[in-house]
């Protein structure tokens, strides 16, 4: 699939069909496309407009290999737990996700580009209120990046398993201690199709005036 020259997909279509695409082709992705989706990510808000983000575009097989190893280490634990829950409950949707995550873990090194979204000056001993406002300054940009990737027909997923050890991730990426890796986004041309996504109906999660007043439930 080609990247359109301008990303003019209607916003609603991009939002309705953007989903975690984990099965990616190994084919290369032009730097121009990667920089375009990161440029659009930078339109997002940050606390005090600090713009204290850093994006590492990982293409070096040695660095990818380190992230792949860390992803697998975390996945060996979470995947085992997930599989035993899915087998016990017979949750077919969960089994499908687990298969896709397993595929991603098995093919991580083949992903053409991995973007790591980071924040400057997030120190490990932050009190939680400061930490939550700090991390709140990276996720809007990550969501922008995911939507821009969708409009570019790229496959993408927001993942955090490779970051189970902040220290090891920092070492792999050459980050100083004052820059925290927050989200990993493997990018490439999708093997499968986009959306639609399954989400809870709006009336089920919205209350009017007071929690629990489900006035918008049909
Ligand atoms: C904070 C956060 C962390 C996530 N970490 C991972 C991860 O480590 N590995 C993974 O495969 N997916 C990860 N995901 C993706 C979710 O599993 C995915 O967004 C969710 O299942 C919905 O998928 P869908 O958009 O395809 O419906 C993460 C999502 C979020 C928001």
PDB file of C-alpha atoms and ligand atoms in Angstrom:
ATOM      1  CA  UNK A   1       0.000   0.000   0.000  1.00  0.00           C
ATOM      2  CA  UNK A   2       1.328   3.498  -0.857  1.00  0.00           C
ATOM      3  CA  UNK A   3       1.505   6.556   1.332  1.00  0.00           C
ATOM      4  CA  UNK A   4      -0.760   9.321   0.021  1.00  0.00           C
ATOM      5  CA  UNK A   5       1.174  12.519  -0.783  1.00  0.00           C
ATOM      6  CA  UNK A   6      -0.964  14.446   1.695  1.00  0.00           C
ATOM      7  CA  UNK A   7      -2.567  12.901   4.729  1.00  0.00           C
ATOM      8  CA  UNK A   8      -6.084  14.051   3.992  1.00  0.00           C
ATOM      9  CA  UNK A   9      -8.033  11.054   5.244  1.00  0.00           C
ATOM     10  CA  UNK A  10     -11.171  12.326   7.007  1.00  0.00           C
ATOM     11  CA  UNK A  11     -10.473  12.552  10.740  1.00  0.00           C
ATOM     12  CA  UNK A  12     -13.420  10.370  11.673  1.00  0.00           C
ATOM     13  CA  UNK A  13     -12.324   7.623   9.286  1.00  0.00           C
ATOM     14  CA  UNK A  14      -8.790   7.689  10.714  1.00  0.00           C
ATOM     15  CA  UNK A  15     -10.096   7.566  14.293  1.00  0.00           C
ATOM     16  CA  UNK A  16     -12.615   4.813  13.573  1.00  0.00           C
ATOM     17  CA  UNK A  17     -10.115   2.549  11.825  1.00  0.00           C
ATOM     18  CA  UNK A  18      -6.862   3.216  13.714  1.00  0.00           C
ATOM     19  CA  UNK A  19      -5.979   0.124  15.684  1.00  0.00           C
ATOM     20  CA  UNK A  20      -3.029  -1.833  17.034  1.00  0.00           C
ATOM     21  CA  UNK A  21      -1.448  -3.353  13.924  1.00  0.00           C
ATOM     22  CA  UNK A  22       1.238  -5.759  15.111  1.00  0.00           C
ATOM     23  CA  UNK A  23       1.814  -7.891  12.011  1.00  0.00           C
ATOM     24  CA  UNK A  24       4.044  -5.756   9.794  1.00  0.00           C
ATOM     25  CA  UNK A  25       5.935  -6.389   6.572  1.00  0.00           C
ATOM     26  CA  UNK A  26       9.733  -6.039   6.762  1.00  0.00           C
ATOM     27  CA  UNK A  27       9.743  -3.665   3.740  1.00  0.00           C
ATOM     28  CA  UNK A  28      11.490  -0.352   4.391  1.00  0.00           C
ATOM     29  CA  UNK A  29       9.625   2.873   5.136  1.00  0.00           C
ATOM     30  CA  UNK A  30      10.975   6.181   3.795  1.00  0.00           C
ATOM     31  CA  UNK A  31      12.443   8.564   6.363  1.00  0.00           C
ATOM     32  CA  UNK A  32      10.216  11.292   4.873  1.00  0.00           C
ATOM     33  CA  UNK A  33       7.094   9.366   5.916  1.00  0.00           C
ATOM     34  CA  UNK A  34       8.439   8.750   9.410  1.00  0.00           C
ATOM     35  CA  UNK A  35       9.379  12.417   9.830  1.00  0.00           C
ATOM     36  CA  UNK A  36       5.956  13.483   8.558  1.00  0.00           C
ATOM     37  CA  UNK A  37       4.093  11.423  11.173  1.00  0.00           C
ATOM     38  CA  UNK A  38       6.436  12.674  13.912  1.00  0.00           C
ATOM     39  CA  UNK A  39       5.927  16.270  12.720  1.00  0.00           C
ATOM     40  CA  UNK A  40       2.189  15.768  13.108  1.00  0.00           C
ATOM     41  CA  UNK A  41       2.784  14.197  16.533  1.00  0.00           C
ATOM     42  CA  UNK A  42       4.450  17.478  17.537  1.00  0.00           C
ATOM     43  CA  UNK A  43       1.187  19.382  17.016  1.00  0.00           C
ATOM     44  CA  UNK A  44       0.003  17.866  20.305  1.00  0.00           C
ATOM     45  CA  UNK A  45      -0.220  19.786  23.583  1.00  0.00           C
ATOM     46  CA  UNK A  46       2.338  19.520  26.410  1.00  0.00           C
ATOM     47  CA  UNK A  47       2.138  20.845  29.979  1.00  0.00           C
ATOM     48  CA  UNK A  48       3.144  24.554  29.989  1.00  0.00           C
ATOM     49  CA  UNK A  49       3.885  24.074  26.278  1.00  0.00           C
ATOM     50  CA  UNK A  50       7.249  22.706  27.396  1.00  0.00           C
ATOM     51  CA  UNK A  51       7.571  20.539  24.256  1.00  0.00           C
ATOM     52  CA  UNK A  52       9.913  18.422  26.329  1.00  0.00           C
ATOM     53  CA  UNK A  53       9.735  15.416  24.061  1.00  0.00           C
ATOM     54  CA  UNK A  54      12.378  13.436  22.239  1.00  0.00           C
ATOM     55  CA  UNK A  55      11.704  10.820  19.586  1.00  0.00           C
ATOM     56  CA  UNK A  56      14.243   8.112  18.818  1.00  0.00           C
ATOM     57  CA  UNK A  57      13.817   6.552  15.368  1.00  0.00           C
ATOM     58  CA  UNK A  58      15.348   3.100  15.671  1.00  0.00           C
ATOM     59  CA  UNK A  59      16.538   1.379  12.496  1.00  0.00           C
ATOM     60  CA  UNK A  60      19.870  -0.107  13.663  1.00  0.00           C
ATOM     61  CA  UNK A  61      19.469  -3.922  13.965  1.00  0.00           C
ATOM     62  CA  UNK A  62      21.638  -3.931  17.123  1.00  0.00           C
ATOM     63  CA  UNK A  63      19.364  -1.453  18.926  1.00  0.00           C
ATOM     64  CA  UNK A  64      16.238  -3.169  17.602  1.00  0.00           C
ATOM     65  CA  UNK A  65      17.638  -6.443  18.901  1.00  0.00           C
ATOM     66  CA  UNK A  66      17.954  -5.016  22.413  1.00  0.00           C
ATOM     67  CA  UNK A  67      14.363  -3.720  22.372  1.00  0.00           C
ATOM     68  CA  UNK A  68      13.194  -7.053  20.950  1.00  0.00           C
ATOM     69  CA  UNK A  69      14.910  -8.925  23.785  1.00  0.00           C
ATOM     70  CA  UNK A  70      13.344  -6.708  26.429  1.00  0.00           C
ATOM     71  CA  UNK A  71       9.941  -7.046  24.769  1.00  0.00           C
ATOM     72  CA  UNK A  72      10.238 -10.842  24.828  1.00  0.00           C
ATOM     73  CA  UNK A  73      11.367 -10.889  28.467  1.00  0.00           C
ATOM     74  CA  UNK A  74       8.286  -8.970  29.584  1.00  0.00           C
ATOM     75  CA  UNK A  75       6.050 -10.900  27.191  1.00  0.00           C
ATOM     76  CA  UNK A  76       7.235 -14.263  28.554  1.00  0.00           C
ATOM     77  CA  UNK A  77       5.667 -13.276  31.878  1.00  0.00           C
ATOM     78  CA  UNK A  78       2.583 -11.303  30.741  1.00  0.00           C
ATOM     79  CA  UNK A  79       1.859 -13.632  27.828  1.00  0.00           C
ATOM     80  CA  UNK A  80       1.896 -16.670  30.104  1.00  0.00           C
ATOM     81  CA  UNK A  81      -0.540 -15.004  32.495  1.00  0.00           C
ATOM     82  CA  UNK A  82      -2.733 -13.804  29.600  1.00  0.00           C
ATOM     83  CA  UNK A  83      -2.859 -17.243  27.976  1.00  0.00           C
ATOM     84  CA  UNK A  84      -3.847 -19.013  31.175  1.00  0.00           C
ATOM     85  CA  UNK A  85      -6.649 -16.471  31.782  1.00  0.00           C
ATOM     86  CA  UNK A  86      -7.854 -16.722  28.154  1.00  0.00           C
ATOM     87  CA  UNK A  87      -7.852 -20.532  28.290  1.00  0.00           C
ATOM     88  CA  UNK A  88      -9.757 -20.531  31.560  1.00  0.00           C
ATOM     89  CA  UNK A  89     -12.382 -18.001  30.428  1.00  0.00           C
ATOM     90  CA  UNK A  90     -12.495 -19.122  26.767  1.00  0.00           C
ATOM     91  CA  UNK A  91     -12.212 -15.455  25.712  1.00  0.00           C
ATOM     92  CA  UNK A  92     -11.738 -15.710  21.940  1.00  0.00           C
ATOM     93  CA  UNK A  93     -11.071 -11.976  21.438  1.00  0.00           C
ATOM     94  CA  UNK A  94      -8.299 -12.101  24.026  1.00  0.00           C
ATOM     95  CA  UNK A  95      -6.817 -15.216  22.366  1.00  0.00           C
ATOM     96  CA  UNK A  96      -6.683 -13.281  19.065  1.00  0.00           C
ATOM     97  CA  UNK A  97      -4.815 -10.386  20.690  1.00  0.00           C
ATOM     98  CA  UNK A  98      -2.398 -12.786  22.404  1.00  0.00           C
ATOM     99  CA  UNK A  99      -1.597 -14.412  19.047  1.00  0.00           C
ATOM    100  CA  UNK A 100      -0.899 -11.018  17.487  1.00  0.00           C
ATOM    101  CA  UNK A 101       1.330  -9.970  20.401  1.00  0.00           C
ATOM    102  CA  UNK A 102       3.173 -13.296  20.118  1.00  0.00           C
ATOM    103  CA  UNK A 103       3.673 -12.682  16.399  1.00  0.00           C
ATOM    104  CA  UNK A 104       5.072  -9.252  17.153  1.00  0.00           C
ATOM    105  CA  UNK A 105       7.430 -10.671  19.780  1.00  0.00           C
ATOM    106  CA  UNK A 106       8.637 -13.336  17.329  1.00  0.00           C
ATOM    107  CA  UNK A 107       9.237 -10.836  14.494  1.00  0.00           C
ATOM    108  CA  UNK A 108      10.300  -7.736  16.406  1.00  0.00           C
ATOM    109  CA  UNK A 109      13.737  -7.532  14.761  1.00  0.00           C
ATOM    110  CA  UNK A 110      12.096  -7.467  11.301  1.00  0.00           C
ATOM    111  CA  UNK A 111      10.022  -4.350  11.993  1.00  0.00           C
ATOM    112  CA  UNK A 112      11.467  -1.668   9.681  1.00  0.00           C
ATOM    113  CA  UNK A 113      11.226   1.301  12.072  1.00  0.00           C
ATOM    114  CA  UNK A 114      10.604   1.586  15.790  1.00  0.00           C
ATOM    115  CA  UNK A 115       9.844   5.027  17.202  1.00  0.00           C
ATOM    116  CA  UNK A 116      10.437   5.528  20.928  1.00  0.00           C
ATOM    117  CA  UNK A 117       8.637   8.546  22.388  1.00  0.00           C
ATOM    118  CA  UNK A 118      10.536  10.003  25.346  1.00  0.00           C
ATOM    119  CA  UNK A 119      10.195  12.865  27.810  1.00  0.00           C
ATOM    120  CA  UNK A 120      12.982  15.063  29.084  1.00  0.00           C
ATOM    121  CA  UNK A 121      13.526  15.592  32.791  1.00  0.00           C
ATOM    122  CA  UNK A 122      11.201  12.896  34.088  1.00  0.00           C
ATOM    123  CA  UNK A 123      13.148  11.788  37.131  1.00  0.00           C
ATOM    124  CA  UNK A 124      12.425   8.378  38.661  1.00  0.00           C
ATOM    125  CA  UNK A 125      11.598   9.757  42.129  1.00  0.00           C
ATOM    126  CA  UNK A 126       8.880  12.146  40.895  1.00  0.00           C
ATOM    127  CA  UNK A 127       5.828  12.309  43.199  1.00  0.00           C
ATOM    128  CA  UNK A 128       2.928  10.627  41.401  1.00  0.00           C
ATOM    129  CA  UNK A 129       0.953  13.841  40.699  1.00  0.00           C
ATOM    130  CA  UNK A 130       3.939  15.363  38.918  1.00  0.00           C
ATOM    131  CA  UNK A 131       4.623  12.094  37.153  1.00  0.00           C
ATOM    132  CA  UNK A 132       1.077  11.870  35.824  1.00  0.00           C
ATOM    133  CA  UNK A 133       1.140  15.409  34.484  1.00  0.00           C
ATOM    134  CA  UNK A 134       4.573  14.762  33.003  1.00  0.00           C
ATOM    135  CA  UNK A 135       3.522  11.557  31.260  1.00  0.00           C
ATOM    136  CA  UNK A 136       0.360  13.350  30.140  1.00  0.00           C
ATOM    137  CA  UNK A 137       2.666  15.429  27.976  1.00  0.00           C
ATOM    138  CA  UNK A 138       3.717  12.517  25.794  1.00  0.00           C
ATOM    139  CA  UNK A 139       0.554  10.511  25.130  1.00  0.00           C
ATOM    140  CA  UNK A 140      -1.308  13.195  23.128  1.00  0.00           C
ATOM    141  CA  UNK A 141       1.656  13.253  20.742  1.00  0.00           C
ATOM    142  CA  UNK A 142       1.708   9.465  20.573  1.00  0.00           C
ATOM    143  CA  UNK A 143      -1.978   9.393  19.656  1.00  0.00           C
ATOM    144  CA  UNK A 144      -1.349  12.035  16.960  1.00  0.00           C
ATOM    145  CA  UNK A 145       1.437   9.846  15.634  1.00  0.00           C
ATOM    146  CA  UNK A 146      -0.842   6.790  15.544  1.00  0.00           C
ATOM    147  CA  UNK A 147      -3.548   8.689  13.661  1.00  0.00           C
ATOM    148  CA  UNK A 148      -1.032  10.160  11.221  1.00  0.00           C
ATOM    149  CA  UNK A 149       0.364   6.654  10.649  1.00  0.00           C
ATOM    150  CA  UNK A 150      -3.165   5.448   9.934  1.00  0.00           C
ATOM    151  CA  UNK A 151      -3.710   8.225   7.386  1.00  0.00           C
ATOM    152  CA  UNK A 152      -0.377   7.282   5.781  1.00  0.00           C
ATOM    153  CA  UNK A 153      -1.570   3.644   5.541  1.00  0.00           C
ATOM    154  CA  UNK A 154       1.204   2.560   7.906  1.00  0.00           C
ATOM    155  CA  UNK A 155       0.657  -0.094  10.530  1.00  0.00           C
ATOM    156  CA  UNK A 156       1.449   0.966  14.089  1.00  0.00           C
ATOM    157  CA  UNK A 157       0.824  -0.014  17.690  1.00  0.00           C
ATOM    158  CA  UNK A 158       1.513   1.687  20.981  1.00  0.00           C
ATOM    159  CA  UNK A 159       3.454  -0.731  23.180  1.00  0.00           C
ATOM    160  CA  UNK A 160       5.238  -0.479  26.513  1.00  0.00           C
ATOM    161  CA  UNK A 161       6.463  -4.039  27.195  1.00  0.00           C
ATOM    162  CA  UNK A 162      10.008  -3.258  25.922  1.00  0.00           C
ATOM    163  CA  UNK A 163      10.272  -0.558  28.602  1.00  0.00           C
ATOM    164  CA  UNK A 164       9.894  -2.824  31.635  1.00  0.00           C
ATOM    165  CA  UNK A 165      13.340  -1.671  32.750  1.00  0.00           C
ATOM    166  CA  UNK A 166      13.726   2.075  32.298  1.00  0.00           C
ATOM    167  CA  UNK A 167      17.447   1.779  32.956  1.00  0.00           C
ATOM    168  CA  UNK A 168      18.031  -0.936  30.361  1.00  0.00           C
ATOM    169  CA  UNK A 169      15.901   0.862  27.777  1.00  0.00           C
ATOM    170  CA  UNK A 170      17.860   4.066  28.422  1.00  0.00           C
ATOM    171  CA  UNK A 171      21.129   2.196  27.982  1.00  0.00           C
ATOM    172  CA  UNK A 172      19.947   0.554  24.749  1.00  0.00           C
ATOM    173  CA  UNK A 173      18.885   3.921  23.302  1.00  0.00           C
ATOM    174  CA  UNK A 174      21.811   5.975  24.626  1.00  0.00           C
ATOM    175  CA  UNK A 175      19.448   8.137  26.675  1.00  0.00           C
ATOM    176  CA  UNK A 176      20.721  10.145  29.642  1.00  0.00           C
ATOM    177  CA  UNK A 177      19.091   9.396  33.009  1.00  0.00           C
ATOM    178  CA  UNK A 178      17.001  12.576  32.713  1.00  0.00           C
ATOM    179  CA  UNK A 179      15.178  11.406  29.589  1.00  0.00           C
ATOM    180  CA  UNK A 180      12.497   8.782  30.168  1.00  0.00           C
ATOM    181  CA  UNK A 181      11.406   6.415  27.394  1.00  0.00           C
ATOM    182  CA  UNK A 182       7.585   6.356  27.602  1.00  0.00           C
ATOM    183  CA  UNK A 183       6.136   4.550  24.599  1.00  0.00           C
ATOM    184  CA  UNK A 184       7.386   2.352  21.781  1.00  0.00           C
ATOM    185  CA  UNK A 185       5.696   2.456  18.367  1.00  0.00           C
ATOM    186  CA  UNK A 186       6.780  -0.194  15.843  1.00  0.00           C
ATOM    187  CA  UNK A 187       5.936   1.108  12.355  1.00  0.00           C
ATOM    188  CA  UNK A 188       5.739  -0.613   9.000  1.00  0.00           C
ATOM    189  CA  UNK A 189       3.457  -1.579   6.157  1.00  0.00           C
ATOM    190  CA  UNK A 190       0.622  -3.708   7.521  1.00  0.00           C
ATOM    191  CA  UNK A 191       0.212  -7.352   6.565  1.00  0.00           C
ATOM    192  CA  UNK A 192      -3.500  -7.243   7.354  1.00  0.00           C
ATOM    193  CA  UNK A 193      -6.310  -4.711   7.384  1.00  0.00           C
ATOM    194  CA  UNK A 194      -7.177  -1.760   9.606  1.00  0.00           C
ATOM    195  CA  UNK A 195     -10.249  -1.559  11.874  1.00  0.00           C
ATOM    196  CA  UNK A 196     -13.044  -1.444  12.661  1.00  0.00           C
ATOM    197  CA  UNK A 197     -12.207  -1.465  16.340  1.00  0.00           C
ATOM    198  CA  UNK A 198     -14.525  -2.795  19.023  1.00  0.00           C
ATOM    199  CA  UNK A 199     -15.214  -0.341  21.828  1.00  0.00           C
ATOM    200  CA  UNK A 200     -17.787   0.036  24.550  1.00  0.00           C
ATOM    201  CA  UNK A 201     -20.864   2.112  23.606  1.00  0.00           C
ATOM    202  CA  UNK A 202     -20.684   5.780  24.586  1.00  0.00           C
ATOM    203  CA  UNK A 203     -23.777   5.664  26.813  1.00  0.00           C
ATOM    204  CA  UNK A 204     -22.167   2.979  28.948  1.00  0.00           C
ATOM    205  CA  UNK A 205     -19.201   5.118  29.976  1.00  0.00           C
ATOM    206  CA  UNK A 206     -20.746   8.619  30.137  1.00  0.00           C
ATOM    207  CA  UNK A 207     -22.606   9.969  33.178  1.00  0.00           C
ATOM    208  CA  UNK A 208     -24.649  13.181  33.245  1.00  0.00           C
ATOM    209  CA  UNK A 209     -23.775  15.534  36.120  1.00  0.00           C
ATOM    210  CA  UNK A 210     -23.077  12.742  38.631  1.00  0.00           C
ATOM    211  CA  UNK A 211     -21.261   9.450  38.303  1.00  0.00           C
ATOM    212  CA  UNK A 212     -23.639   6.603  37.509  1.00  0.00           C
ATOM    213  CA  UNK A 213     -26.426   8.700  35.955  1.00  0.00           C
ATOM    214  CA  UNK A 214     -26.342   6.896  32.607  1.00  0.00           C
ATOM    215  CA  UNK A 215     -28.659   9.365  30.910  1.00  0.00           C
ATOM    216  CA  UNK A 216     -27.299   8.576  27.439  1.00  0.00           C
ATOM    217  CA  UNK A 217     -27.852   4.824  27.528  1.00  0.00           C
ATOM    218  CA  UNK A 218     -30.233   3.798  24.774  1.00  0.00           C
TER     219      UNK A 218
HETATM  220  C1  LIG B   1      -0.426   2.409  27.716  1.00  0.00           C
HETATM  221  C2  LIG B   1      -0.563   1.292  26.701  1.00  0.00           C
HETATM  222  C3  LIG B   1       0.371   0.277  26.706  1.00  0.00           C
HETATM  223  C4  LIG B   1       0.285  -0.767  25.783  1.00  0.00           C
HETATM  224  N1  LIG B   1       1.247  -1.735  25.767  1.00  0.00           N
HETATM  225  C5  LIG B   1       1.193  -2.716  24.855  1.00  0.00           C
HETATM  226  C6  LIG B   1       2.245  -3.681  24.762  1.00  0.00           C
HETATM  227  O1  LIG B   1       3.235  -3.639  25.494  1.00  0.00           O
HETATM  228  N2  LIG B   1       2.155  -4.644  23.817  1.00  0.00           N
HETATM  229  C7  LIG B   1       1.102  -4.701  22.946  1.00  0.00           C
HETATM  230  O2  LIG B   1       1.077  -5.584  22.094  1.00  0.00           O
HETATM  231  N3  LIG B   1       0.103  -3.788  22.986  1.00  0.00           N
HETATM  232  C8  LIG B   1       0.121  -2.811  23.916  1.00  0.00           C
HETATM  233  N4  LIG B   1      -0.868  -1.858  23.951  1.00  0.00           N
HETATM  234  C9  LIG B   1      -1.933  -1.879  22.922  1.00  0.00           C
HETATM  235  C10 LIG B   1      -3.285  -2.337  23.438  1.00  0.00           C
HETATM  236  O3  LIG B   1      -3.257  -3.702  23.714  1.00  0.00           O
HETATM  237  C11 LIG B   1      -4.302  -2.012  22.363  1.00  0.00           C
HETATM  238  O4  LIG B   1      -4.335  -0.618  22.209  1.00  0.00           O
HETATM  239  C12 LIG B   1      -5.709  -2.490  22.702  1.00  0.00           C
HETATM  240  O5  LIG B   1      -5.715  -3.889  22.766  1.00  0.00           O
HETATM  241  C13 LIG B   1      -6.729  -2.035  21.667  1.00  0.00           C
HETATM  242  O6  LIG B   1      -6.379  -2.584  20.434  1.00  0.00           O
HETATM  243  P1  LIG B   1      -7.158  -2.163  19.092  1.00  0.00           P
HETATM  244  O7  LIG B   1      -6.955  -0.690  18.923  1.00  0.00           O
HETATM  245  O8  LIG B   1      -6.516  -2.962  17.994  1.00  0.00           O
HETATM  246  O9  LIG B   1      -8.598  -2.505  19.276  1.00  0.00           O
HETATM  247  C14 LIG B   1      -0.803  -0.803  24.857  1.00  0.00           C
HETATM  248  C15 LIG B   1      -1.738   0.242  24.853  1.00  0.00           C
HETATM  249  C16 LIG B   1      -1.620   1.272  25.753  1.00  0.00           C
HETATM  250  C17 LIG B   1      -2.638   2.397  25.704  1.00  0.00           C
END
